[in-house]
Amino acid sequence: MMRDSEREVIRTLALFKEIADVEFERLIEGAFLQRFPMHVVLINEGEHPDFLHVVVEGTVELFARYEARETTIEILQPVTTFILAAIVRDDVYLKSARTLAPSRILMIPAANVREIFGRDPVFARAVVDELAIRYRRLVRTLKDQKLRTGVERLANWILEADRQQGGSGRIALPYEKRTLSALLGMTPENLSRTLASLSAHGISGNGREIVISDRGALVSCARPDPLIDGPE
Amino acid sequence: MMRDSEREVIRTLALFKEIADVEFERLIEGAFLQRFPMHVVLINEGEHPDFLHVVVEGTVELFARYEARETTIEILQPVTTFILAAIVRDDVYLKSARTLAPSRILMIPAANVREIFGRDPVFARAVVDELAIRYRRLVRTLKDQKLRTGVERLANWILEADRQQGGSGRIALPYEKRTLSALLGMTPENLSRTLASLSAHGISGNGREIVISDRGALVSCARPDPLIDGPE
DNA sequence: CGCAAAATTGAACCCAATCAATGTTCGTGG
DNA sequence: CCACGAACATTGATTGGGTTCAATTTTGCG
């Protein structure tokens, strides 16, 4: 099901790093690594969880629908697990998931997760850490959403993206702009305009690239806050 | 520090219900139950966590600031714990907390929580459950915020409040309207208008009371969704 | 009572959504 | 490899939901 190299990568995840080999082997027994094309729905909100998912390669978007509307909750890059909370609670998904790029997803049977969790305190500790991190990330997202304007959200997203990409000041958009707009809680049209308006605040760039030409100006526009934009 | 009756109430919390007496006693060793007047700040975002808090009586608001703005994240009624995630991560608070009513708060030393957590699998399991529940609640909040208009958020809040108060169709506002407006992500002025506009959709009431006069009309306006408004 | 804070109401304004049209990108198949 | 088409992105015009500012009324509490 998995090459050794892949197994090693997954092993380095905080969620699995500390557990004993025996437990790890038991955990991924019956797991399988599957390749998916772009724009494939992996999970539908409302369904029941059978597997813990791990993005091994590619990009996964967590999104949600209501009536005819749709919004992005989070975008996951390798290597990350998702829908852990639904498995722990053994309750329906609150979010859907789809690939934004050709991806490889590891699917670990939910029963395994619960079994190891119930028996291995080390793994239990890791699950708690993971959930707490996720919780705090979501708090940051909600603050970002409720306390900032569209311009501020975008400006801070750019700063964060730059940081993640090495801080060179040249950012390659990791996904489509329509996706980014949904993530930031605005329409594609509005993102377009907002981005254009930031050219007066230290931003230039075209197409799939954004360039920070005047970081000071951008920062004074974004006013980043460690309690919203922090790394974790 | 605590009366037996209070101890019993806390013991019934999901977080503590299953653990052994010995562990529970150890957990609340050095804990203290304190009375606070209305509008007292218990926690400031950015500070470091020393205690796990439990609302034993009264009401606590979790809120956050950014620049000159402020918003409500969650409002807690007895009996509920809060800031568990910060303790687990041993990292600064992302939210502040204040009392909205005269309250009694149980404060359990963070060190105790970590100690028992590291030793008692039953408690570890409870912590995971608690975090997963909180996480899912926050997902619902974020969906509510990003996918609904102000009218819809208010209408659904009314339905939920009615449910919690027994479904009689008469709802007593549990806190000030300015607080509700912050919780719903709008200004007090806007809440006023929105509430007035709902009188055309099955709502009447004055002052601190809201009456559902036509539930069908309200529901068709609110369009509740089990994946947003669910109980948990 | 009487004051201070909260709530309501009105008017003007602004940010963002919608509708509509055009330009651009990118993946696909010939 | 190029041409084509569909989806994405941009731009403009308009609408609308929500905020802000301001003034008044009501509530709650000492």
PDB file of C-alpha atoms in Angstrom, chain B residues 11-98:
ATOM      1  CA  ARG B  11     -18.113  16.148  39.152  1.00  0.00           C
ATOM      2  CA  THR B  12     -21.015  15.703  36.733  1.00  0.00           C
ATOM      3  CA  LEU B  13     -19.176  17.566  33.975  1.00  0.00           C
ATOM      4  CA  ALA B  14     -18.299  15.289  31.078  1.00  0.00           C
ATOM      5  CA  LEU B  15     -14.703  16.281  31.570  1.00  0.00           C
ATOM      6  CA  PHE B  16     -14.609  14.920  35.130  1.00  0.00           C
ATOM      7  CA  LYS B  17     -17.449  12.441  35.306  1.00  0.00           C
ATOM      8  CA  GLU B  18     -15.556   9.289  34.455  1.00  0.00           C
ATOM      9  CA  ILE B  19     -12.325   9.740  36.331  1.00  0.00           C
ATOM     10  CA  ALA B  20     -11.597   7.956  39.604  1.00  0.00           C
ATOM     11  CA  ASP B  21     -12.233   9.692  42.903  1.00  0.00           C
ATOM     12  CA  VAL B  22      -8.559   9.694  43.751  1.00  0.00           C
ATOM     13  CA  GLU B  23      -7.656  11.464  40.558  1.00  0.00           C
ATOM     14  CA  PHE B  24     -10.457  13.934  40.938  1.00  0.00           C
ATOM     15  CA  GLU B  25      -9.344  14.843  44.427  1.00  0.00           C
ATOM     16  CA  ARG B  26      -5.811  15.304  43.191  1.00  0.00           C
ATOM     17  CA  LEU B  27      -7.064  17.399  40.307  1.00  0.00           C
ATOM     18  CA  ILE B  28      -8.921  19.905  42.416  1.00  0.00           C
ATOM     19  CA  GLU B  29      -6.214  20.073  45.038  1.00  0.00           C
ATOM     20  CA  GLY B  30      -5.241  23.698  45.251  1.00  0.00           C
ATOM     21  CA  ALA B  31      -8.212  24.697  43.171  1.00  0.00           C
ATOM     22  CA  PHE B  32     -10.410  27.499  44.399  1.00  0.00           C
ATOM     23  CA  LEU B  33     -13.889  28.680  43.778  1.00  0.00           C
ATOM     24  CA  GLN B  34     -14.123  32.414  43.488  1.00  0.00           C
ATOM     25  CA  ARG B  35     -16.988  34.849  43.258  1.00  0.00           C
ATOM     26  CA  PHE B  36     -16.800  37.652  40.725  1.00  0.00           C
ATOM     27  CA  PRO B  37     -19.077  40.648  40.164  1.00  0.00           C
ATOM     28  CA  MET B  38     -20.491  41.470  36.767  1.00  0.00           C
ATOM     29  CA  HIS B  39     -18.191  42.753  34.038  1.00  0.00           C
ATOM     30  CA  VAL B  40     -14.934  41.580  35.534  1.00  0.00           C
ATOM     31  CA  VAL B  41     -12.169  40.536  33.176  1.00  0.00           C
ATOM     32  CA  LEU B  42     -10.954  37.070  34.117  1.00  0.00           C
ATOM     33  CA  ILE B  43      -8.477  36.524  31.340  1.00  0.00           C
ATOM     34  CA  ASN B  44      -6.602  38.776  28.944  1.00  0.00           C
ATOM     35  CA  GLU B  45      -5.610  37.460  25.559  1.00  0.00           C
ATOM     36  CA  GLY B  46      -1.871  37.198  25.218  1.00  0.00           C
ATOM     37  CA  GLU B  47      -1.343  36.150  28.797  1.00  0.00           C
ATOM     38  CA  HIS B  48      -0.145  32.771  29.887  1.00  0.00           C
ATOM     39  CA  PRO B  49      -2.589  30.207  31.304  1.00  0.00           C
ATOM     40  CA  ASP B  50      -2.254  29.220  34.933  1.00  0.00           C
ATOM     41  CA  PHE B  51      -5.669  27.748  35.607  1.00  0.00           C
ATOM     42  CA  LEU B  52      -8.357  25.750  33.946  1.00  0.00           C
ATOM     43  CA  HIS B  53     -11.548  27.718  34.501  1.00  0.00           C
ATOM     44  CA  VAL B  54     -15.011  26.354  35.114  1.00  0.00           C
ATOM     45  CA  VAL B  55     -18.124  28.500  35.102  1.00  0.00           C
ATOM     46  CA  VAL B  56     -20.043  27.197  38.070  1.00  0.00           C
ATOM     47  CA  GLU B  57     -22.590  29.969  38.220  1.00  0.00           C
ATOM     48  CA  GLY B  58     -23.281  33.088  36.201  1.00  0.00           C
ATOM     49  CA  THR B  59     -22.246  33.853  32.630  1.00  0.00           C
ATOM     50  CA  VAL B  60     -18.881  34.268  30.966  1.00  0.00           C
ATOM     51  CA  GLU B  61     -18.144  35.898  27.636  1.00  0.00           C
ATOM     52  CA  LEU B  62     -15.145  34.968  25.544  1.00  0.00           C
ATOM     53  CA  PHE B  63     -14.141  37.867  23.354  1.00  0.00           C
ATOM     54  CA  ALA B  64     -11.222  39.174  21.366  1.00  0.00           C
ATOM     55  CA  ARG B  65      -9.803  42.514  20.358  1.00  0.00           C
ATOM     56  CA  TYR B  66      -8.012  43.797  17.319  1.00  0.00           C
ATOM     57  CA  GLU B  67      -7.031  47.415  16.997  1.00  0.00           C
ATOM     58  CA  ALA B  68      -9.994  49.347  18.354  1.00  0.00           C
ATOM     59  CA  ARG B  69     -12.480  46.612  17.501  1.00  0.00           C
ATOM     60  CA  GLU B  70     -13.853  43.896  19.683  1.00  0.00           C
ATOM     61  CA  THR B  71     -15.982  40.851  19.062  1.00  0.00           C
ATOM     62  CA  THR B  72     -17.585  38.054  21.010  1.00  0.00           C
ATOM     63  CA  ILE B  73     -16.442  34.525  20.260  1.00  0.00           C
ATOM     64  CA  GLU B  74     -18.646  32.534  22.585  1.00  0.00           C
ATOM     65  CA  ILE B  75     -20.848  32.910  25.623  1.00  0.00           C
ATOM     66  CA  LEU B  76     -20.699  30.299  28.344  1.00  0.00           C
ATOM     67  CA  GLN B  77     -23.402  29.267  30.763  1.00  0.00           C
ATOM     68  CA  PRO B  78     -22.868  26.936  33.718  1.00  0.00           C
ATOM     69  CA  VAL B  79     -21.481  24.392  33.919  1.00  0.00           C
ATOM     70  CA  THR B  80     -18.703  24.693  31.336  1.00  0.00           C
ATOM     71  CA  THR B  81     -14.944  24.707  31.228  1.00  0.00           C
ATOM     72  CA  PHE B  82     -12.941  27.117  29.193  1.00  0.00           C
ATOM     73  CA  ILE B  83      -9.441  27.750  27.838  1.00  0.00           C
ATOM     74  CA  LEU B  84      -8.621  24.058  27.871  1.00  0.00           C
ATOM     75  CA  ALA B  85      -6.785  24.324  24.544  1.00  0.00           C
ATOM     76  CA  ALA B  86      -4.418  27.010  25.823  1.00  0.00           C
ATOM     77  CA  ILE B  87      -3.543  24.819  28.788  1.00  0.00           C
ATOM     78  CA  VAL B  88      -2.979  21.743  26.681  1.00  0.00           C
ATOM     79  CA  ARG B  89      -0.688  23.689  24.370  1.00  0.00           C
ATOM     80  CA  ASP B  90       0.758  25.643  27.264  1.00  0.00           C
ATOM     81  CA  ASP B  91       0.540  28.727  25.116  1.00  0.00           C
ATOM     82  CA  VAL B  92      -0.936  32.202  25.453  1.00  0.00           C
ATOM     83  CA  TYR B  93      -4.670  32.799  25.438  1.00  0.00           C
ATOM     84  CA  LEU B  94      -6.107  33.801  22.090  1.00  0.00           C
ATOM     85  CA  LYS B  95      -9.275  35.120  23.710  1.00  0.00           C
ATOM     86  CA  SER B  96     -10.130  37.230  26.706  1.00  0.00           C
ATOM     87  CA  ALA B  97     -12.861  36.372  29.175  1.00  0.00           C
ATOM     88  CA  ARG B  98     -15.148  38.478  31.303  1.00  0.00           C
TER      89      ARG B  98
END
